[in-house]
C-alpha positions as semicolon CSV with decimal commas, in nm:
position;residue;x (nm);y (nm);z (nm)
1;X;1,303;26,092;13,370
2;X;1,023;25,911;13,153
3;X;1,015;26,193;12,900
4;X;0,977;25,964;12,620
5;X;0,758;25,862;12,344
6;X;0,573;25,557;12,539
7;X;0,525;25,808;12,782
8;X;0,335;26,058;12,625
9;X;0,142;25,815;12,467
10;X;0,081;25,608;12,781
11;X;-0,106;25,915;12,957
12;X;-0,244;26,066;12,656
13;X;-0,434;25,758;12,526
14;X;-0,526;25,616;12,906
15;X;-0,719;25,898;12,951
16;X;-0,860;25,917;12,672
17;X;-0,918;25,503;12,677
18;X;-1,100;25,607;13,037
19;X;-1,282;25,910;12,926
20;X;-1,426;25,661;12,604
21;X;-1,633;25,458;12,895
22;X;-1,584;25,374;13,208
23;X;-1,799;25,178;13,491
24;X;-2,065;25,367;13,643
25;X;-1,984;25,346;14,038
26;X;-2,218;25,551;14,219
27;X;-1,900;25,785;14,403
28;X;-1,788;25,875;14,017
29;X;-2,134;26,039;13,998
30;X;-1,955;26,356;14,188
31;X;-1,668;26,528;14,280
32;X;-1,752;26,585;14,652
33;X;-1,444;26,489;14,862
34;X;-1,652;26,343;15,156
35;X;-1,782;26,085;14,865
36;X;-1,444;25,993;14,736
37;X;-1,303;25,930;15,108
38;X;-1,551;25,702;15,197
39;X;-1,537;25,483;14,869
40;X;-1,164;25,500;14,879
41;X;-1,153;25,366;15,246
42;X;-1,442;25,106;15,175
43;X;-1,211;25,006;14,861
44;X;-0,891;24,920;15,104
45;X;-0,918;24,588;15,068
46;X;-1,254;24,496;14,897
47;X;-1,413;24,435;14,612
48;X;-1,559;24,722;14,419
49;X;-1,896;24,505;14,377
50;X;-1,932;24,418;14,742
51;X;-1,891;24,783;14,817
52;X;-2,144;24,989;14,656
53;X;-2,418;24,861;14,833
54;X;-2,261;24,929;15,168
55;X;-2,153;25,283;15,017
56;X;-2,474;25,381;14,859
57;X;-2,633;25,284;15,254
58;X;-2,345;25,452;15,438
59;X;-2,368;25,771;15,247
60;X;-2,759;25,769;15,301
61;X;-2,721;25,694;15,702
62;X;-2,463;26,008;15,721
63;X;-2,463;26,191;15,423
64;X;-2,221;26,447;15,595
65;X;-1,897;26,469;15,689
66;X;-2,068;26,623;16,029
67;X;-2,325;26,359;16,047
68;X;-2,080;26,100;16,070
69;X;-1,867;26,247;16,328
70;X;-2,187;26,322;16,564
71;X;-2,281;25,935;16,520
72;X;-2,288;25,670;16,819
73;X;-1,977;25,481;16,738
74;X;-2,211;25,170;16,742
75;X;-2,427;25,258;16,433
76;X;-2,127;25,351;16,249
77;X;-1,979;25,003;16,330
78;X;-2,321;24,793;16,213
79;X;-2,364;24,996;15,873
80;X;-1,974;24,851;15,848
81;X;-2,050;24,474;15,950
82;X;-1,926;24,267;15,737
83;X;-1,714;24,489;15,529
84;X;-1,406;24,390;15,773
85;X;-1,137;24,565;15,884
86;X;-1,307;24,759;16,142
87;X;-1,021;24,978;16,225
88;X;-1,104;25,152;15,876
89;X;-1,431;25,301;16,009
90;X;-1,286;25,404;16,343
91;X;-1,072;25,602;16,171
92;X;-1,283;25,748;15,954
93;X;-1,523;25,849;16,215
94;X;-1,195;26,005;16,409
95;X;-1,129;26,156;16,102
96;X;-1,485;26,278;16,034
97;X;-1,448;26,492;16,423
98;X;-1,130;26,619;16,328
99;X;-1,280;26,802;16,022
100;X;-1,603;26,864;16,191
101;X;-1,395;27,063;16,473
102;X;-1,075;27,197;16,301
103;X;-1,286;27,299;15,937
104;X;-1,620;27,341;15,931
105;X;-1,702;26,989;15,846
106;X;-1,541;27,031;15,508
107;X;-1,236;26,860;15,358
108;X;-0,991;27,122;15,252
109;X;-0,799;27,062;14,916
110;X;-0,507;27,078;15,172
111;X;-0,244;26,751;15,080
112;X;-0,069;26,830;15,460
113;X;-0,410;26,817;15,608
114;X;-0,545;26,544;15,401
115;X;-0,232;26,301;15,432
116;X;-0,226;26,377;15,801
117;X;-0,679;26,287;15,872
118;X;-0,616;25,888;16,099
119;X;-0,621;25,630;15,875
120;X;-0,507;25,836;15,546
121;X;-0,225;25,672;15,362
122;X;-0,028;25,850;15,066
123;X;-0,286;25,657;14,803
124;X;-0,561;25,772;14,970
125;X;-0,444;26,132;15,003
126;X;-0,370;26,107;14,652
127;X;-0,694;25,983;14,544
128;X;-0,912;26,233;14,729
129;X;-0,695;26,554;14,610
130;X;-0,693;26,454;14,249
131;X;-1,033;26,290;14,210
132;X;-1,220;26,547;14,430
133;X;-0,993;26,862;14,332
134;X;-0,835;26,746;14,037
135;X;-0,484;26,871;14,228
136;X;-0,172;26,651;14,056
137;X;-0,106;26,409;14,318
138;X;-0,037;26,035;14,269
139;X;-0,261;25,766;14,372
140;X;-0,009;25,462;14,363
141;X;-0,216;25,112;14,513
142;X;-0,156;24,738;14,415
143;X;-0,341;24,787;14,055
144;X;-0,126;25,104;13,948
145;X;0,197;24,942;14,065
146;X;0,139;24,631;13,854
147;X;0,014;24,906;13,528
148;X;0,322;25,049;13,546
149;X;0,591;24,768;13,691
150;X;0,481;24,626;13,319
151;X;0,422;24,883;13,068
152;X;0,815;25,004;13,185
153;X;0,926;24,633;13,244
154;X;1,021;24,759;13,597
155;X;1,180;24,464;13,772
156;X;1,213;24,623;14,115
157;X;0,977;24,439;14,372
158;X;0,661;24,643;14,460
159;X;0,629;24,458;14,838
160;X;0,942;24,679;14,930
161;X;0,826;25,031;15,035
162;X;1,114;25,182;14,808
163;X;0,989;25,022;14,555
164;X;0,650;25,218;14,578
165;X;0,820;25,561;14,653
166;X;0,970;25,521;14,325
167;X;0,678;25,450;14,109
168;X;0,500;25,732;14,294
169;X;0,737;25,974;14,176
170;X;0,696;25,833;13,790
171;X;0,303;25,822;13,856
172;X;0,355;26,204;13,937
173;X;0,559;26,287;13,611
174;X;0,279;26,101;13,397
175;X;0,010;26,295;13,537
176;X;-0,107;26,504;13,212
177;X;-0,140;26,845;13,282
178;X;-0,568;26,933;13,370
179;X;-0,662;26,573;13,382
180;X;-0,501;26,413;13,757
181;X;-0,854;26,304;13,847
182;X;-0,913;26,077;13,530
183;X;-0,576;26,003;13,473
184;X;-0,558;25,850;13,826
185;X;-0,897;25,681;13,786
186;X;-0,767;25,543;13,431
187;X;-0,476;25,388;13,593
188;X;-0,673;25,223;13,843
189;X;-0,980;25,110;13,596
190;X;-0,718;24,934;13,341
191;X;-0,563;24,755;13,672
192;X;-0,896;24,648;13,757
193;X;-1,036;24,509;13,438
194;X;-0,763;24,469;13,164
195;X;-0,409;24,471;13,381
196;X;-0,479;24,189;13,577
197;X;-0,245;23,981;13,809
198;X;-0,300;23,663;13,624
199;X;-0,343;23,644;13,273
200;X;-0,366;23,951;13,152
201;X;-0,634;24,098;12,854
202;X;-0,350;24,271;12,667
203;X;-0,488;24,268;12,340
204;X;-0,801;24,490;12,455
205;X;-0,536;24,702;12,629
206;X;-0,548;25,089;12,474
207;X;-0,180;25,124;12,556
208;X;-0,016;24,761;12,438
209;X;0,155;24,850;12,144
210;X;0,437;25,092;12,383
211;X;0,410;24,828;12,684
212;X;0,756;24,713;12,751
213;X;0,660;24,405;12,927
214;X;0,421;24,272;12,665
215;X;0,669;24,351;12,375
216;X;0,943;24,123;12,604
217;X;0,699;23,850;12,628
218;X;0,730;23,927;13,020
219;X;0,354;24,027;13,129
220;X;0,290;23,712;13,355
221;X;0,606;23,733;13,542
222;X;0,547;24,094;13,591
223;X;0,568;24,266;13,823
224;X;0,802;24,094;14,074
225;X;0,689;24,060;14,448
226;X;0,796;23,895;14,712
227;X;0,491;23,645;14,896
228;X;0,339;23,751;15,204
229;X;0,372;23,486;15,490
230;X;0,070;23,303;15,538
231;X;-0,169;23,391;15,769
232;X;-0,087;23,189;16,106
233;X;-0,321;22,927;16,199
234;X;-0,508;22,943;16,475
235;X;-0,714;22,727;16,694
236;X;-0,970;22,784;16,931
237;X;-1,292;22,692;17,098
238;X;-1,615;22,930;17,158
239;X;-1,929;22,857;17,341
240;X;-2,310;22,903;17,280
241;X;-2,474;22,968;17,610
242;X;-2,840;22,991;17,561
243;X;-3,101;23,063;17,871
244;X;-3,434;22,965;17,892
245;X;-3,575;23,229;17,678
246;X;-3,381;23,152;17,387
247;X;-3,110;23,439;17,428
248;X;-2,772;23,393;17,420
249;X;-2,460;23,518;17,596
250;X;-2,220;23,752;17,379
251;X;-1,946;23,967;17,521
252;X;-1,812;24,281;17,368
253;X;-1,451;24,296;17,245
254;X;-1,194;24,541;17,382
255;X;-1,172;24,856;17,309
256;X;-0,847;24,841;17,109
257;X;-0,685;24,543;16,930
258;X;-0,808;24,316;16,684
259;X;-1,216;24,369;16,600
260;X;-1,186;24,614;16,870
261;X;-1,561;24,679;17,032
262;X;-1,738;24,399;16,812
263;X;-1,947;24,145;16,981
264;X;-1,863;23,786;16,988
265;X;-1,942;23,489;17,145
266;X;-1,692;23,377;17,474
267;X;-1,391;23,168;17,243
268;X;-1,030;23,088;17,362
269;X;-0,728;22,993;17,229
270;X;-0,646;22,615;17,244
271;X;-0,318;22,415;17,122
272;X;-0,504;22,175;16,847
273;X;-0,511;21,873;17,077
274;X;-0,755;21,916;17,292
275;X;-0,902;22,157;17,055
276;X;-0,960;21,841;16,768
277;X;-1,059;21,605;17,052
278;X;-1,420;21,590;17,131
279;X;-1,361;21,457;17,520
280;X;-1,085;21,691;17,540
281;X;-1,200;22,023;17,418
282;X;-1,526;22,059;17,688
283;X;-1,285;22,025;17,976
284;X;-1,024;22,269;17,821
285;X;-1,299;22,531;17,729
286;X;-1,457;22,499;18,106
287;X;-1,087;22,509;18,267
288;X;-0,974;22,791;18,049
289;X;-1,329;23,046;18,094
290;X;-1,268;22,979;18,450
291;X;-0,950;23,155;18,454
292;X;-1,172;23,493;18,327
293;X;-1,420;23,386;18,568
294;X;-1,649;23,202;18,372
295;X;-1,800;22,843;18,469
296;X;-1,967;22,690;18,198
297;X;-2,146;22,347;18,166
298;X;-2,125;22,235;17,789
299;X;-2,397;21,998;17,658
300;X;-2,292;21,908;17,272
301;X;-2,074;21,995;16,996
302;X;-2,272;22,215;16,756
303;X;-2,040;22,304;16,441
304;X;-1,706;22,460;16,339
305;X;-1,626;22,739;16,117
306;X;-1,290;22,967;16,026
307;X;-1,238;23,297;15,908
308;X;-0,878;23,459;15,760
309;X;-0,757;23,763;15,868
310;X;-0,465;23,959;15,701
311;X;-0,196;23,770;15,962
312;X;-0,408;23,507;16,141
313;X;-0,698;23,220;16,005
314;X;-0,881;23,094;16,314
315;X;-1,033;22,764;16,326
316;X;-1,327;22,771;16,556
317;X;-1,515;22,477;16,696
318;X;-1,841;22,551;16,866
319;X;-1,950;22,423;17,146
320;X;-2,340;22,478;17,316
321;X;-2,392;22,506;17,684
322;X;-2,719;22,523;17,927
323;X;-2,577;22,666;18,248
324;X;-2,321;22,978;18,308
325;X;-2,206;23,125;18,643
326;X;-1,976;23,438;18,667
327;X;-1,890;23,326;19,052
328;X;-1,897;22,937;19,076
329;X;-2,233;22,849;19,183
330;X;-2,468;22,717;18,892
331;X;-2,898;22,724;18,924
332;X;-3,102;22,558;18,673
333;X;-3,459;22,642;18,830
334;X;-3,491;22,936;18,597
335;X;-3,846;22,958;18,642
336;X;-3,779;22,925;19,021
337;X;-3,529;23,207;19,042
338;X;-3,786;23,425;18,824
339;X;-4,057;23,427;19,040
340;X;-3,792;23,516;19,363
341;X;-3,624;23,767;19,188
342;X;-3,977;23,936;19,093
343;X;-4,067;23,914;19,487
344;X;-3,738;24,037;19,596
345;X;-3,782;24,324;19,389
346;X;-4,164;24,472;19,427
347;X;-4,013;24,778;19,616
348;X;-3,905;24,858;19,298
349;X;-3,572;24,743;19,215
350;X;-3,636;24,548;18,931
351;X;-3,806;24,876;18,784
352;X;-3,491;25,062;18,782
353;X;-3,304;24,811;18,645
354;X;-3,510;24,792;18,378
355;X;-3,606;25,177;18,324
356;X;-3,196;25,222;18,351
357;X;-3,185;24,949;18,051
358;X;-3,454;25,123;17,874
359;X;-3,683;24,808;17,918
360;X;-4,054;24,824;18,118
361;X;-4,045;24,697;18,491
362;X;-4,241;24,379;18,397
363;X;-3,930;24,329;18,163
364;X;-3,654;24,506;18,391
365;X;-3,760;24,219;18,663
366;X;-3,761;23,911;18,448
367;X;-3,390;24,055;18,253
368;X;-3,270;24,064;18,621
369;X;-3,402;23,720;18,764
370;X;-3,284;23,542;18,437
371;X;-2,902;23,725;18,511
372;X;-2,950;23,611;18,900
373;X;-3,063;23,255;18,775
374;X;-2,734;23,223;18,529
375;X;-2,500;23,384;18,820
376;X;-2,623;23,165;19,086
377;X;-2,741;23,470;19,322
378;X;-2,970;23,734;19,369
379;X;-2,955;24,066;19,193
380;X;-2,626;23,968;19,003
381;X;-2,525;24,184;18,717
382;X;-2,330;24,041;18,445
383;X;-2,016;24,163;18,420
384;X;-1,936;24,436;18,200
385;X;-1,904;24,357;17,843
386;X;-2,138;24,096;17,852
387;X;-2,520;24,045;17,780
388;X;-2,767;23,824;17,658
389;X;-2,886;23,890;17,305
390;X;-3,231;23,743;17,154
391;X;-3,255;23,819;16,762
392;X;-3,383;24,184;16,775
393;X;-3,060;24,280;16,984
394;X;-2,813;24,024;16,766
395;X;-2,896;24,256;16,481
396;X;-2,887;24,552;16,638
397;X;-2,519;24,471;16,733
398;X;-2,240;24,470;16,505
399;X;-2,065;24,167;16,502
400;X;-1,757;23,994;16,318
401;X;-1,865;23,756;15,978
402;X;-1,750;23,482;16,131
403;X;-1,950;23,494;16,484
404;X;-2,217;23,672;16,241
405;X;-2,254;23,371;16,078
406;X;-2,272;23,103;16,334
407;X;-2,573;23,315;16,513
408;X;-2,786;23,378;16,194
409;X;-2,744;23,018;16,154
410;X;-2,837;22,961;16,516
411;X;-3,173;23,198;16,571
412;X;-3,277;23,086;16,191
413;X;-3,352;22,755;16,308
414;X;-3,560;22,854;16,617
């Protein structure tokens, strides 16, 4: 279809324009496949200078396709904390078993097994088979449609998933024969650094003199997309519950759904009256945690913060508390309820708690009390999903940036 001139001379002198000099990222530094899959995934997304340190750790901490799928879910989660998008690395631990199981712990150069690995999209699949295998597959992302929406002066919009099928197919006719890997990694290197969205460095581009849309005067207009809708706004209110010992209450996240399994601290929704209104927003954040069983006494209003997601930007106002009950009786003699809970439990009660937590008895006895003296009884578990945290267990945990943030923030000035 493209058989022309501009053509051959587009993938002729990109790869050789690549092959010149190109950056030093640490997953270029090899053609193993179980490399390439985690940069690409860690790339979805994010900045190729935010992710090499978290690669360069990540490949360290399970250097192995088998060591990552025989990882505690949890450590693969905090090497990922603050990358975002958490789904990413639950998929590509899923992923990880299903080649650890089904072939030997090795990627095949299979497309029909690659495309089909959880979380594995048709630029993915594309990257991995020609980068790792050098097999002449596309790898068609944001940077390659905009390369090639304006060298061809292509005027179809890129947001529609037609749109992309089509440029994959040309991506796949350019590929020179021999060369997929660096032709692909060309592609996405002059997207990166000389094909930008806005303003564009055409003059230092080794392919302007055949580019359609420069030789139109058309290379900031290209290529056309339609906007995204804006993330919707979202308000709500979370509380800082801290005990006498300094820790503080955080609750675990579902397993499934947004930030699935990440710990937080307890936050509702709340329309943006009573969430703006200082007298309003303690009694709406009390009434509302009651309703999941929660009875909370807030003291003071300790900051705000926000964080975007792809299709939602919350607004979060923090509120601290002193005094939490999980069944509507409140105790503030901590020290009180310490002592009692110690004597209730010389039998040894207190020691299996604690052995059970992986904690001495001495420490087994006083975790217990200070959960008795929060619940308002004796011997009162929390319930499940929640816990109090001091520092060494807040970064042990992996948590979202934004409730991250506020807790660094918080411990830091203790």
């Amino acid at each position: 279809m493209y058989e022309t001139e501009a053509a051959k001379v587009f993938s002729e002198e990109l790869v050789a324009w690549y092959r010149r000099g190109n950056r030093d990222l640490p997953w270029r530094r090899t053609k193993n496949p179980y490399y390439i899959w985690i940069s690409e995934i860690m790339l979805q997304q994010t900045r190729v200078d935010t992710v090499i340190p978290y690669f360069n750790r990540f490949v360290e901490r399970f250097p192995t396709v088998r060591d990552l799928a025989e990882a505690p879910e949890e450590d693969v989660l905090k090497l990922w904390e603050g990358l975002g998008y958490y789904s990413r690395a639950r998929n590509l631990q899923a992923a990880a078993r299903e080649i650890a199981d089904n072939y030997g712990g090795m990627i095949p150069a299979d497309k029909t097994v690659v495309s089909g690995l959880k979380g594995v999209g048709p630029y993915t699949s594309g990257a991995i088979l020609s980068i790792a295998f050098n097999l002449p597959e596309p790898a068609v992302d944001g940077n390659v449609m905009r390369v090639l929406s304006r060298y061809f002066c292509l005027e179809d919009d890129i947001a529609k998933p037609a749109t992309r099928v089509g440029i994959e197919g040309l991506a796949r006719e350019l590929i020179p024969e021999g060369a997929a890997g660096d032709f692909n990694q060309a592609l996405m290197e002059l997207g990166a650094l000389v094909c930008t969205p806005r303003s564009p460095h055409c003059l230092t581009c080794p392919v302007m003199e055949h580019c359609a849309a420069r030789l139109a005067g058309r290379q900031e207009e290209l290529p056309i997309k339609t906007k995204a809708k804006k993330p919707k706004p979202q308000h709500r209110l979370a509380v800082l519950i801290e005990d006498s010992e300094g820790r503080v209450l955080a609750r675990q996240r579902p397993e499934q759904g947004l930030l699935a399994k990440l710990w937080e601290l307890p936050h509702i929704e709340a329309p943006f009256e009573a969430w703006s209104s200082q007298d309003a927003a303690p009694e709406w954040l009390k009434t509302t945690l009651s309703l999941e069983g929660m009875d909370v006494r807030t003291t003071e209003y300790l900051g705000s913060a926000e964080h975007v997601f792809s299709h939602l930007h919350w607004f979060v106002r923090i509120w601290g508390a002193d005094r939490v009950s999980f069944d509507g009786s409140v105790r503030d003699d901590m020290d009180q309820v310490v002592q009692e809970s110690a004597a209730a439990n010389e039998a040894g009660a207190g020691a299996a708690a604690g052995a059970e937590a992986g904690v001495g008895a001495e420490e087994g006895i006083r975790a217990e009390a200070i959960v008795a003296a929060e619940a308002g009884t004796s011997a009162k578990e929390l319930p499940d999903g929640y816990r109090w945290i001091d520092l060494e267990q807040f970064e042990k945990l992996a948590w979202p940036n934004l409730f991250r943030s506020i807790l660094s923030e918080h411990f830091a000035s203790k």
